[in-house]
CSV table of C-alpha atoms (C1' of nucleotides) in Angstrom, one decimal:
chain,number,residue,atom,x,y,z
A,34,UNK,CA,0.0,0.0,0.0
A,35,UNK,CA,3.1,2.2,0.0
A,36,UNK,CA,2.8,5.0,-2.5
A,37,UNK,CA,6.2,5.9,-3.9
A,38,UNK,CA,6.0,9.2,-5.7
A,39,UNK,CA,7.9,9.8,-8.9
A,40,UNK,CA,10.6,12.3,-9.3
A,41,UNK,CA,8.2,14.6,-11.0
A,42,UNK,CA,5.6,14.7,-8.1
A,43,UNK,CA,8.3,15.0,-5.5
A,44,UNK,CA,9.7,18.1,-7.3
A,45,UNK,CA,6.3,19.6,-7.7
A,46,UNK,CA,5.6,19.2,-4.0
A,47,UNK,CA,8.9,20.8,-3.1
A,48,UNK,CA,8.1,23.8,-5.3
A,49,UNK,CA,4.6,24.1,-3.9
A,50,UNK,CA,6.0,24.1,-0.3
A,51,UNK,CA,8.5,26.7,-1.4
A,52,UNK,CA,5.6,28.9,-2.5
A,53,UNK,CA,3.9,28.4,0.9
A,54,UNK,CA,7.1,29.2,2.8
A,55,UNK,CA,7.9,32.2,0.8
A,56,UNK,CA,4.3,33.6,1.1
A,57,UNK,CA,4.3,33.0,4.8
A,58,UNK,CA,7.5,35.0,5.2
A,59,UNK,CA,6.2,37.8,3.0
A,60,UNK,CA,3.0,37.9,5.0
A,61,UNK,CA,4.8,38.9,8.2
A,62,UNK,CA,4.6,42.5,7.2
A,63,UNK,CA,1.5,42.7,5.0
A,64,UNK,CA,-1.9,41.2,4.5
A,65,UNK,CA,-2.9,38.5,2.1
A,66,UNK,CA,-5.0,41.0,0.0
A,67,UNK,CA,-1.9,42.9,-0.8
A,68,UNK,CA,0.3,39.9,-1.6
A,69,UNK,CA,1.2,39.8,-5.2
A,70,UNK,CA,1.7,36.7,-7.3
A,71,UNK,CA,4.9,38.0,-8.9
A,72,UNK,CA,6.2,39.0,-5.4
A,73,UNK,CA,5.9,35.3,-4.3
A,74,UNK,CA,7.4,33.8,-7.5
A,75,UNK,CA,10.3,36.3,-7.2
A,76,UNK,CA,10.9,35.2,-3.6
A,77,UNK,CA,10.9,31.5,-4.7
A,78,UNK,CA,13.2,32.2,-7.6
A,79,UNK,CA,10.8,31.0,-10.3
A,80,UNK,CA,8.9,32.5,-13.3
A,81,UNK,CA,5.6,34.2,-12.5
A,82,UNK,CA,3.7,31.8,-14.7
A,83,UNK,CA,4.9,28.8,-12.6
A,84,UNK,CA,2.5,30.0,-9.9
A,85,UNK,CA,-0.5,28.9,-11.9
A,86,UNK,CA,0.7,25.3,-11.9
A,87,UNK,CA,0.0,25.2,-8.2
A,88,UNK,CA,-2.6,27.8,-7.3
A,89,UNK,CA,-5.5,29.5,-9.1
A,90,UNK,CA,-4.8,32.7,-7.2
A,91,UNK,CA,-3.2,34.2,-4.1
A,92,UNK,CA,-6.6,33.6,-2.3
A,93,UNK,CA,-6.2,29.9,-3.2
A,94,UNK,CA,-2.7,29.9,-1.7
A,95,UNK,CA,-4.1,31.5,1.4
A,96,UNK,CA,-6.6,28.7,1.9
A,97,UNK,CA,-3.7,26.2,1.6
A,98,UNK,CA,-1.8,28.1,4.3
A,99,UNK,CA,-4.8,27.9,6.6
A,100,UNK,CA,-4.8,24.1,6.3
A,101,UNK,CA,-1.1,24.1,6.9
A,102,UNK,CA,-1.4,26.3,10.0
A,103,UNK,CA,-4.4,24.8,11.6
A,104,UNK,CA,-5.0,21.4,10.0
A,105,UNK,CA,-2.3,19.6,12.1
A,106,UNK,CA,-3.4,21.2,15.3
A,107,UNK,CA,-6.5,19.2,16.1
A,108,UNK,CA,-4.9,16.3,17.9
A,109,UNK,CA,-2.9,18.7,20.0
A,110,UNK,CA,-6.1,20.6,21.1
A,111,UNK,CA,-7.9,17.4,21.9
A,112,UNK,CA,-5.2,16.0,24.2
A,113,UNK,CA,-4.7,19.3,25.9
A,114,UNK,CA,-8.3,19.7,26.9
A,115,UNK,CA,-8.8,16.1,27.9
A,116,UNK,CA,-5.6,16.0,30.0
A,117,UNK,CA,-6.5,14.7,33.5
A,118,UNK,CA,-5.4,16.4,36.6
A,119,UNK,CA,-6.0,19.4,38.8
A,120,UNK,CA,-7.9,22.3,37.1
A,121,UNK,CA,-5.0,24.6,37.9
A,122,UNK,CA,-2.5,22.2,36.3
A,123,UNK,CA,-4.5,21.9,33.2
A,124,UNK,CA,-4.7,25.7,32.9
A,125,UNK,CA,-0.9,26.2,33.3
A,126,UNK,CA,-0.3,23.3,30.9
A,127,UNK,CA,-2.6,24.8,28.2
A,128,UNK,CA,-1.0,28.2,28.5
A,129,UNK,CA,2.5,26.8,28.3
A,130,UNK,CA,1.5,24.8,25.2
A,131,UNK,CA,0.3,27.9,23.5
A,132,UNK,CA,3.4,29.8,24.4
A,133,UNK,CA,5.5,27.0,23.0
A,134,UNK,CA,3.5,26.8,19.8
A,135,UNK,CA,3.8,30.5,19.2
A,136,UNK,CA,7.5,30.3,19.8
A,137,UNK,CA,7.8,27.5,17.3
A,138,UNK,CA,5.5,28.7,14.5
A,139,UNK,CA,5.2,32.5,14.9
A,140,UNK,CA,4.5,33.1,11.2
A,141,UNK,CA,1.6,30.6,11.2
A,142,UNK,CA,0.0,32.2,14.2
A,143,UNK,CA,0.4,35.7,12.9
A,144,UNK,CA,-1.1,34.6,9.6
A,145,UNK,CA,-4.2,33.1,11.3
A,146,UNK,CA,-4.7,36.1,13.6
A,147,UNK,CA,-4.3,38.5,10.7
A,148,UNK,CA,-6.5,36.8,8.1
A,149,UNK,CA,-9.3,35.7,10.5
A,150,UNK,CA,-10.9,39.0,9.9
A,151,UNK,CA,-8.8,39.9,6.8
A,152,UNK,CA,-9.9,41.1,3.4
A,153,UNK,CA,-10.0,37.8,1.5
A,154,UNK,CA,-13.4,36.0,1.9
A,155,UNK,CA,-12.4,32.4,1.1
A,156,UNK,CA,-9.6,32.5,3.6
A,157,UNK,CA,-11.9,34.0,6.3
A,158,UNK,CA,-14.3,31.2,5.6
A,159,UNK,CA,-11.6,28.5,5.8
A,160,UNK,CA,-10.4,29.8,9.2
A,161,UNK,CA,-13.9,30.1,10.4
A,162,UNK,CA,-14.5,26.4,9.5
A,163,UNK,CA,-11.3,25.2,11.3
A,164,UNK,CA,-12.1,27.2,14.4
A,165,UNK,CA,-15.7,25.8,14.4
A,166,UNK,CA,-14.1,22.3,14.2
A,167,UNK,CA,-11.9,23.2,17.2
A,168,UNK,CA,-14.9,24.3,19.2
A,169,UNK,CA,-16.8,21.1,18.4
A,170,UNK,CA,-13.8,19.0,19.5
A,171,UNK,CA,-13.3,21.0,22.7
A,172,UNK,CA,-17.0,20.6,23.4
A,173,UNK,CA,-16.8,16.8,22.9
A,174,UNK,CA,-13.9,16.6,25.4
A,175,UNK,CA,-15.7,18.9,27.9
A,176,UNK,CA,-18.7,16.6,27.7
A,177,UNK,CA,-16.6,13.7,29.0
A,178,UNK,CA,-15.7,15.6,32.1
A,179,UNK,CA,-17.8,14.8,35.2
A,180,UNK,CA,-18.2,18.6,35.7
A,181,UNK,CA,-20.3,18.7,32.6
A,182,UNK,CA,-23.1,16.8,34.3
A,183,UNK,CA,-26.4,18.7,33.9
A,184,UNK,CA,-25.0,20.9,31.1
A,185,UNK,CA,-27.0,21.1,27.8
A,186,UNK,CA,-25.3,21.0,24.4
A,187,UNK,CA,-25.8,24.7,23.7
A,188,UNK,CA,-24.1,25.8,26.9
A,189,UNK,CA,-21.2,23.3,26.3
A,190,UNK,CA,-20.6,24.7,22.8
A,191,UNK,CA,-20.9,28.3,24.2
A,192,UNK,CA,-18.1,27.4,26.7
A,193,UNK,CA,-16.0,25.7,24.0
A,194,UNK,CA,-16.2,28.8,21.9
A,195,UNK,CA,-15.1,30.9,24.8
A,196,UNK,CA,-12.1,28.7,25.3
A,197,UNK,CA,-11.2,28.7,21.6
A,198,UNK,CA,-11.4,32.5,21.4
A,199,UNK,CA,-9.4,32.8,24.6
A,200,UNK,CA,-6.8,30.6,23.0
A,201,UNK,CA,-6.4,32.9,20.0
A,202,UNK,CA,-6.3,36.0,22.1
A,203,UNK,CA,-3.5,34.5,24.3
A,204,UNK,CA,-1.6,33.3,21.2
A,205,UNK,CA,-1.8,36.8,19.8
A,206,UNK,CA,-0.5,38.3,23.0
A,207,UNK,CA,2.4,35.9,23.1
A,208,UNK,CA,3.2,36.9,19.5
A,209,UNK,CA,3.4,40.6,20.3
A,210,UNK,CA,5.6,39.7,23.3
A,211,UNK,CA,7.9,37.4,21.3
A,212,UNK,CA,10.7,40.0,20.9
A,213,UNK,CA,10.1,41.5,24.3
A,214,UNK,CA,12.1,40.8,27.4
A,215,UNK,CA,11.4,37.7,29.4
A,216,UNK,CA,9.4,39.5,32.1
A,217,UNK,CA,6.9,40.8,29.6
A,218,UNK,CA,6.2,37.3,28.4
A,219,UNK,CA,5.8,36.2,32.0
A,220,UNK,CA,3.3,39.0,32.5
A,221,UNK,CA,1.3,37.7,29.5
A,222,UNK,CA,1.5,34.2,31.0
A,223,UNK,CA,0.1,35.3,34.3
A,224,UNK,CA,-2.6,37.4,32.7
A,225,UNK,CA,-3.7,34.4,30.5
A,226,UNK,CA,-3.7,32.0,33.4
A,227,UNK,CA,-5.9,34.3,35.6
A,228,UNK,CA,-8.4,34.8,32.7
A,229,UNK,CA,-8.6,31.1,32.2
A,230,UNK,CA,-9.0,30.6,35.9
A,231,UNK,CA,-11.9,33.1,36.1
A,232,UNK,CA,-13.6,31.3,33.2
A,233,UNK,CA,-13.0,28.0,35.0
A,234,UNK,CA,-14.6,29.4,38.2
A,235,UNK,CA,-17.6,30.6,36.2
A,236,UNK,CA,-17.9,27.2,34.7
A,237,UNK,CA,-18.0,25.4,38.0
A,238,UNK,CA,-20.8,27.6,39.3
A,239,UNK,CA,-22.8,27.7,36.1
A,240,UNK,CA,-25.6,25.5,37.4
A,241,UNK,CA,-26.0,27.2,40.8
B,199,UNK,CA,-14.0,81.6,22.5
B,200,UNK,CA,-16.0,80.5,19.4
B,201,UNK,CA,-13.8,79.5,16.5
B,202,UNK,CA,-15.3,80.3,13.2
B,203,UNK,CA,-13.5,78.5,10.4
B,204,UNK,CA,-12.8,80.3,7.1
B,205,UNK,CA,-14.2,79.0,3.8
B,206,UNK,CA,-10.8,77.5,3.0
B,207,UNK,CA,-10.6,75.3,6.2
B,208,UNK,CA,-14.2,74.2,5.9
B,209,UNK,CA,-13.6,73.0,2.4
B,210,UNK,CA,-10.4,71.2,3.4
B,211,UNK,CA,-12.2,69.4,6.3
B,212,UNK,CA,-14.9,68.4,3.9
B,213,UNK,CA,-12.4,66.9,1.4
B,214,UNK,CA,-10.6,65.2,4.2
B,215,UNK,CA,-13.8,63.6,5.4
B,216,UNK,CA,-14.5,62.5,1.8
B,217,UNK,CA,-11.2,60.7,1.9
B,218,UNK,CA,-12.0,58.9,5.1
B,219,UNK,CA,-15.5,57.9,3.9
B,220,UNK,CA,-14.2,56.6,0.5
B,221,UNK,CA,-11.4,54.7,2.1
B,222,UNK,CA,-13.8,53.1,4.7
B,223,UNK,CA,-16.0,52.0,1.8
B,224,UNK,CA,-13.1,50.5,-0.2
B,225,UNK,CA,-11.9,48.7,2.9
B,226,UNK,CA,-15.0,46.6,3.2
B,227,UNK,CA,-13.5,44.1,0.7
B,228,UNK,CA,-9.8,44.5,1.3
B,229,UNK,CA,-7.2,45.3,3.9
B,230,UNK,CA,-5.5,48.6,4.5
B,231,UNK,CA,-2.1,47.2,3.3
B,232,UNK,CA,-3.6,46.8,-0.2
B,233,UNK,CA,-5.4,50.1,-0.3
B,234,UNK,CA,-3.9,52.3,-3.0
B,235,UNK,CA,-3.6,56.1,-2.8
B,236,UNK,CA,-4.9,56.5,-6.4
B,237,UNK,CA,-7.7,54.1,-5.6
B,238,UNK,CA,-8.9,56.4,-2.9
B,239,UNK,CA,-8.5,59.7,-4.9
B,240,UNK,CA,-10.4,58.1,-7.8
B,241,UNK,CA,-13.3,57.3,-5.5
B,242,UNK,CA,-13.3,60.8,-4.1
B,243,UNK,CA,-13.1,62.3,-7.6
B,244,UNK,CA,-10.0,64.3,-7.0
B,245,UNK,CA,-6.4,64.3,-8.4
B,246,UNK,CA,-4.0,61.8,-6.9
B,247,UNK,CA,-1.7,64.5,-5.7
B,248,UNK,CA,-4.5,66.0,-3.6
B,249,UNK,CA,-4.0,63.1,-1.3
B,250,UNK,CA,-0.7,64.5,0.1
B,251,UNK,CA,-2.4,67.7,1.2
B,252,UNK,CA,-4.2,65.6,3.9
B,253,UNK,CA,-2.2,62.5,4.6
B,254,UNK,CA,1.4,61.4,4.4
B,255,UNK,CA,0.5,57.9,3.4
B,256,UNK,CA,-2.4,55.4,3.4
B,257,UNK,CA,-1.0,54.2,6.8
B,258,UNK,CA,-1.5,57.8,8.1
B,259,UNK,CA,-5.1,57.7,6.8
B,260,UNK,CA,-5.6,54.4,8.6
B,261,UNK,CA,-4.6,56.0,11.9
B,262,UNK,CA,-7.1,58.8,11.3
B,263,UNK,CA,-9.7,56.1,10.7
B,264,UNK,CA,-8.9,54.4,14.0
B,265,UNK,CA,-9.5,57.7,15.8
B,266,UNK,CA,-12.8,58.2,14.0
B,267,UNK,CA,-13.9,54.6,14.7
B,268,UNK,CA,-12.9,54.4,18.4
B,269,UNK,CA,-12.2,57.9,19.6
B,270,UNK,CA,-15.9,58.9,20.1
B,271,UNK,CA,-16.7,55.5,21.8
B,272,UNK,CA,-15.2,56.1,25.2
B,273,UNK,CA,-18.1,57.9,26.9
B,274,UNK,CA,-20.4,55.1,25.6
B,275,UNK,CA,-18.3,52.4,27.2
B,276,UNK,CA,-18.0,54.2,30.5
B,277,UNK,CA,-21.8,54.7,30.9
B,278,UNK,CA,-22.5,51.2,29.8
B,279,UNK,CA,-20.3,49.6,32.4
B,280,UNK,CA,-21.3,51.9,35.2
B,281,UNK,CA,-25.0,51.5,34.6
B,282,UNK,CA,-26.7,50.5,37.8
B,283,UNK,CA,-29.2,47.7,38.1
B,284,UNK,CA,-29.4,43.9,38.1
B,285,UNK,CA,-26.4,42.1,36.7
B,286,UNK,CA,-28.6,40.4,34.1
B,287,UNK,CA,-30.0,43.7,33.0
B,288,UNK,CA,-26.6,45.2,32.5
B,289,UNK,CA,-25.5,42.2,30.4
B,290,UNK,CA,-28.5,42.4,28.0
B,291,UNK,CA,-28.1,46.1,27.9
B,292,UNK,CA,-24.5,45.9,26.9
B,293,UNK,CA,-25.1,43.3,24.2
B,294,UNK,CA,-27.9,45.3,22.7
B,295,UNK,CA,-25.8,48.3,22.7
B,296,UNK,CA,-23.1,46.5,20.8
B,297,UNK,CA,-25.7,45.1,18.3
B,298,UNK,CA,-27.1,48.5,17.7
B,299,UNK,CA,-23.6,50.0,17.2
B,300,UNK,CA,-22.6,47.3,14.7
B,301,UNK,CA,-25.9,48.0,12.8
B,302,UNK,CA,-25.2,51.7,12.7
B,303,UNK,CA,-21.5,51.7,11.9
B,304,UNK,CA,-20.7,48.3,10.3
B,305,UNK,CA,-17.8,49.6,8.2
B,306,UNK,CA,-16.1,51.1,11.2
B,307,UNK,CA,-16.4,47.9,13.2
B,308,UNK,CA,-15.1,45.8,10.3
B,309,UNK,CA,-12.2,48.1,9.9
B,310,UNK,CA,-11.1,47.8,13.5
B,311,UNK,CA,-11.6,44.0,13.6
B,312,UNK,CA,-9.6,43.7,10.4
B,313,UNK,CA,-6.7,46.0,11.1
B,314,UNK,CA,-6.3,45.1,14.8
B,315,UNK,CA,-4.0,42.3,13.6
B,316,UNK,CA,-3.5,43.7,10.1
B,317,UNK,CA,-0.4,44.4,8.1
B,318,UNK,CA,0.2,48.0,8.9
B,319,UNK,CA,2.2,48.6,12.1
B,320,UNK,CA,1.2,52.2,13.0
B,321,UNK,CA,-2.5,51.3,12.7
B,322,UNK,CA,-2.1,48.2,14.8
B,323,UNK,CA,-0.4,50.4,17.4
B,324,UNK,CA,-3.2,53.0,17.3
B,325,UNK,CA,-5.8,50.3,17.8
B,326,UNK,CA,-3.8,48.7,20.6
B,327,UNK,CA,-3.6,52.1,22.4
B,328,UNK,CA,-7.3,52.8,22.1
B,329,UNK,CA,-8.2,49.3,23.4
B,330,UNK,CA,-5.8,49.7,26.3
B,331,UNK,CA,-7.6,53.0,27.1
B,332,UNK,CA,-11.0,51.2,27.0
B,333,UNK,CA,-9.6,48.6,29.4
B,334,UNK,CA,-8.4,51.3,31.8
B,335,UNK,CA,-11.7,53.0,31.7
B,336,UNK,CA,-13.6,49.7,32.3
B,337,UNK,CA,-11.3,48.9,35.2
B,338,UNK,CA,-12.0,52.4,36.7
B,339,UNK,CA,-15.7,51.7,36.5
B,340,UNK,CA,-15.4,48.2,37.9
B,341,UNK,CA,-13.5,49.5,40.8
B,342,UNK,CA,-16.5,51.6,41.9
B,343,UNK,CA,-18.7,48.6,42.1
B,344,UNK,CA,-19.1,47.1,45.6
B,345,UNK,CA,-18.4,43.7,44.1
B,346,UNK,CA,-14.8,44.9,43.5
B,347,UNK,CA,-14.1,45.0,47.3
B,348,UNK,CA,-11.0,42.9,48.0
B,349,UNK,CA,-9.8,42.9,44.4
B,350,UNK,CA,-6.3,44.0,43.6
B,351,UNK,CA,-5.5,46.3,40.6
B,352,UNK,CA,-3.9,43.6,38.5
B,353,UNK,CA,-7.0,41.4,38.7
B,354,UNK,CA,-9.3,44.3,38.0
B,355,UNK,CA,-7.4,45.1,34.8
B,356,UNK,CA,-7.4,41.4,33.9
B,357,UNK,CA,-11.1,41.3,34.1
B,358,UNK,CA,-11.4,44.6,32.2
B,359,UNK,CA,-9.4,43.2,29.3
B,360,UNK,CA,-11.6,40.1,29.3
B,361,UNK,CA,-14.6,42.3,28.9
B,362,UNK,CA,-13.0,44.4,26.2
B,363,UNK,CA,-11.9,41.4,24.2
B,364,UNK,CA,-15.4,39.8,24.6
B,365,UNK,CA,-16.9,43.1,23.3
B,366,UNK,CA,-14.8,42.8,20.2
B,367,UNK,CA,-15.6,39.2,19.6
B,368,UNK,CA,-19.3,39.9,20.0
B,369,UNK,CA,-19.2,42.8,17.6
B,370,UNK,CA,-17.4,40.7,15.0
B,371,UNK,CA,-20.1,38.0,15.3
B,372,UNK,CA,-22.9,40.5,14.9
B,373,UNK,CA,-21.0,41.9,11.9
B,374,UNK,CA,-20.9,38.4,10.2
B,375,UNK,CA,-24.6,38.0,11.0
B,376,UNK,CA,-25.6,41.4,9.7
B,377,UNK,CA,-27.0,40.1,6.4
B,378,UNK,CA,-28.3,36.9,7.9
B,379,UNK,CA,-31.9,36.2,8.9
B,380,UNK,CA,-33.2,37.6,12.2
B,381,UNK,CA,-33.0,34.2,14.0
B,382,UNK,CA,-29.3,34.0,13.3
B,383,UNK,CA,-28.7,37.4,14.9
B,384,UNK,CA,-30.9,36.2,17.8
B,385,UNK,CA,-28.6,33.1,18.2
B,386,UNK,CA,-25.6,35.4,18.4
B,387,UNK,CA,-27.3,37.5,21.0
B,388,UNK,CA,-28.1,34.6,23.2
B,389,UNK,CA,-24.5,33.2,22.8
B,390,UNK,CA,-23.0,36.5,23.8
B,391,UNK,CA,-25.3,36.9,26.7
B,392,UNK,CA,-24.4,33.5,28.1
B,393,UNK,CA,-20.7,34.0,27.7
B,394,UNK,CA,-20.9,37.3,29.5
B,395,UNK,CA,-23.0,35.6,32.2
B,396,UNK,CA,-20.4,33.0,32.7
B,397,UNK,CA,-17.7,35.6,33.1
B,398,UNK,CA,-19.9,37.4,35.5
B,399,UNK,CA,-20.4,34.3,37.6
B,400,UNK,CA,-16.6,33.7,37.6
B,401,UNK,CA,-16.2,37.3,38.8
B,402,UNK,CA,-18.6,36.9,41.7
B,403,UNK,CA,-16.7,33.8,43.0
B,404,UNK,CA,-13.2,35.1,42.3
B,405,UNK,CA,-12.3,35.7,45.9
B,406,UNK,CA,-13.7,32.4,47.2
C,83,DT,C1',12.5,3.0,-28.0
C,84,DC,C1',9.2,6.3,-28.9
C,85,DA,C1',5.2,9.1,-28.1
C,86,DT,C1',3.0,11.6,-24.4
C,87,DC,C1',2.8,14.5,-20.6
C,88,DC,C1',3.5,18.6,-17.8
C,89,DA,C1',6.4,21.7,-14.5
C,90,DG,C1',8.6,25.6,-15.5
C,91,DT,C1',10.3,29.3,-19.2
C,92,DT,C1',10.1,33.3,-22.2
C,93,DA,C1',8.0,37.3,-24.2
C,94,DA,C1',4.6,40.4,-24.5
C,95,DC,C1',0.1,43.0,-23.2
C,96,DA,C1',-2.4,46.9,-21.3
C,97,DA,C1',-3.2,48.7,-17.0
C,98,DC,C1',-1.9,50.1,-12.8
C,99,DT,C1',1.1,52.0,-8.9
C,100,DG,C1',3.5,56.1,-5.7
C,101,DT,C1',6.0,60.3,-6.2
C,102,DT,C1',8.1,64.5,-8.2
C,103,DC,C1',7.7,69.1,-10.1
C,104,DT,C1',5.2,72.9,-12.0
C,105,DC,C1',1.2,75.5,-12.3
C,106,DT,C1',-3.5,77.9,-11.2
C,107,DG,C1',-7.1,80.5,-9.2
C,108,DG,C1',-9.6,81.9,-5.4
C,109,DA,C1',-9.3,82.7,-0.3
C,110,DA,C1',-6.7,85.1,3.3
C,111,DT,C1',-3.8,88.6,5.0
C,112,DT,C1',-1.7,93.1,5.0
D,299,DA,C1',-6.0,97.2,-3.5
D,300,DA,C1',-1.9,94.6,-3.6
D,301,DT,C1',0.3,90.5,-1.9
D,302,DT,C1',0.8,86.1,0.0
D,303,DC,C1',-0.9,81.6,0.7
D,304,DC,C1',-2.3,77.0,-0.4
D,305,DA,C1',-5.8,73.1,-1.9
D,306,DG,C1',-6.1,71.0,-5.8
D,307,DA,C1',-4.9,70.1,-11.0
D,308,DG,C1',-1.9,68.4,-14.7
D,309,DA,C1',1.7,65.9,-16.7
D,310,DA,C1',5.3,62.9,-16.6
D,311,DC,C1',8.6,59.4,-14.3
D,312,DA,C1',10.1,54.6,-13.8
D,313,DG,C1',8.3,50.3,-11.9
D,314,DT,C1',5.0,47.4,-10.9
D,315,DT,C1',0.9,44.3,-11.6
D,316,DG,C1',-2.1,39.8,-13.4
D,317,DT,C1',-2.8,37.0,-17.4
D,318,DT,C1',-2.3,35.2,-22.2
D,319,DA,C1',0.1,32.3,-25.5
D,320,DA,C1',3.5,29.5,-27.3
D,321,DC,C1',7.8,27.1,-26.0
D,322,DT,C1',11.3,23.5,-24.0
D,323,DG,C1',13.2,19.5,-22.1
D,324,DG,C1',13.3,15.9,-18.9
D,325,DA,C1',10.3,12.4,-16.6
D,326,DT,C1',6.7,9.0,-17.6
D,327,DG,C1',4.2,5.0,-19.5
D,328,DA,C1',3.3,2.0,-23.7
DNA sequence: TCATCCAGTTAACAACTGTTCTCTGGAATT
DNA sequence: AATTCCAGAGAACAGTTGTTAACTGGATGA
């Protein structure tokens, strides 16, 4: 069942990845709606027309970037939410995971934060879908927790969305603090932890 | 102390406002970093060079738009937070106010949501400053509430930021639901109310 | 071995961009 | 009444943009 790719397909994949990498780099200081096709091909070191062998448009490339940035993140979210242990441990664990991820893939995080409300409709839509999937997955994990007894589906999804949004806000804060001194990042960490803690408290008294 | 403006200054202000209006309209389907100077002057019906009489660059225009969109909003936020009454009444009141504002100034709201993490640094900075001011003001109002007894300054500011971010998330959801049928907007309203309610519950048990 | 395929190239297109310098005509100042 | 000021116009600049068509040459499959 192994699927050995020919030289041709391997080369094509490599070029395609070069497009994604170059675009992501260029998008650190501009939005997708101002990203030019020629700009990307120039950065890759390839003729402008080669672009069309891989993408219909820059919007199409943007959608591919959304998949790259968020597609592989679902398992991580699931395991993070479902981790057993003290509520406080889970909070600090989640925040540290976010901090680590932002440190490892800052350009991806920046891209998602920027284009979530950006000027390119298909990309906004793709991000919206992925975040909705995250919320559904978080909801499914929350439902397993004994604390979810008595909660209805709507309220669980409401809480899940709160967590997902909070995750993005925190990621964006870490991104801004990336180049800042260590104590600024520590400040962000403490802020994020307390916000999550307050939500957690609200959660545990929801049915009072 | 009345300051009557001459014909010249009145006309200049009018043209400047025309630039802001035209730009805001063009920004409904693109980001500021792709907004061209000529594009704006064409929409206003004026020569490209006239732009420089009012703004140094499109980034400069963007900063002016931030002030227009958020500058006049501070009194509204203050009075909303400080409104007396049942906690539940204050929540529904705040959400309805947001819904009304989004309905009245959708382009402004879209602009802020889009450029908060957008590709133009001075504009991001201007938005960040305004939101920080909002948080400080919300914090000041929260501090007056008897429920704030025993809270330290850091925690009050943490809560204030949570409210401000939640305000933006809600506004963005209303924006997406603007053209949608009435029941979708009602769904958003109910979601926002419950999220605010959960935060409010967390707040009241924070010191337990 | 030979015909087919197809990722990437080359050349050309009309249209667009930001910015400069020079000019104009009516408002503002003296 | 004479002078200064200045918002906007006009023309020109060198570069840029997306998209088309026709091509090349090495990998692929018969």
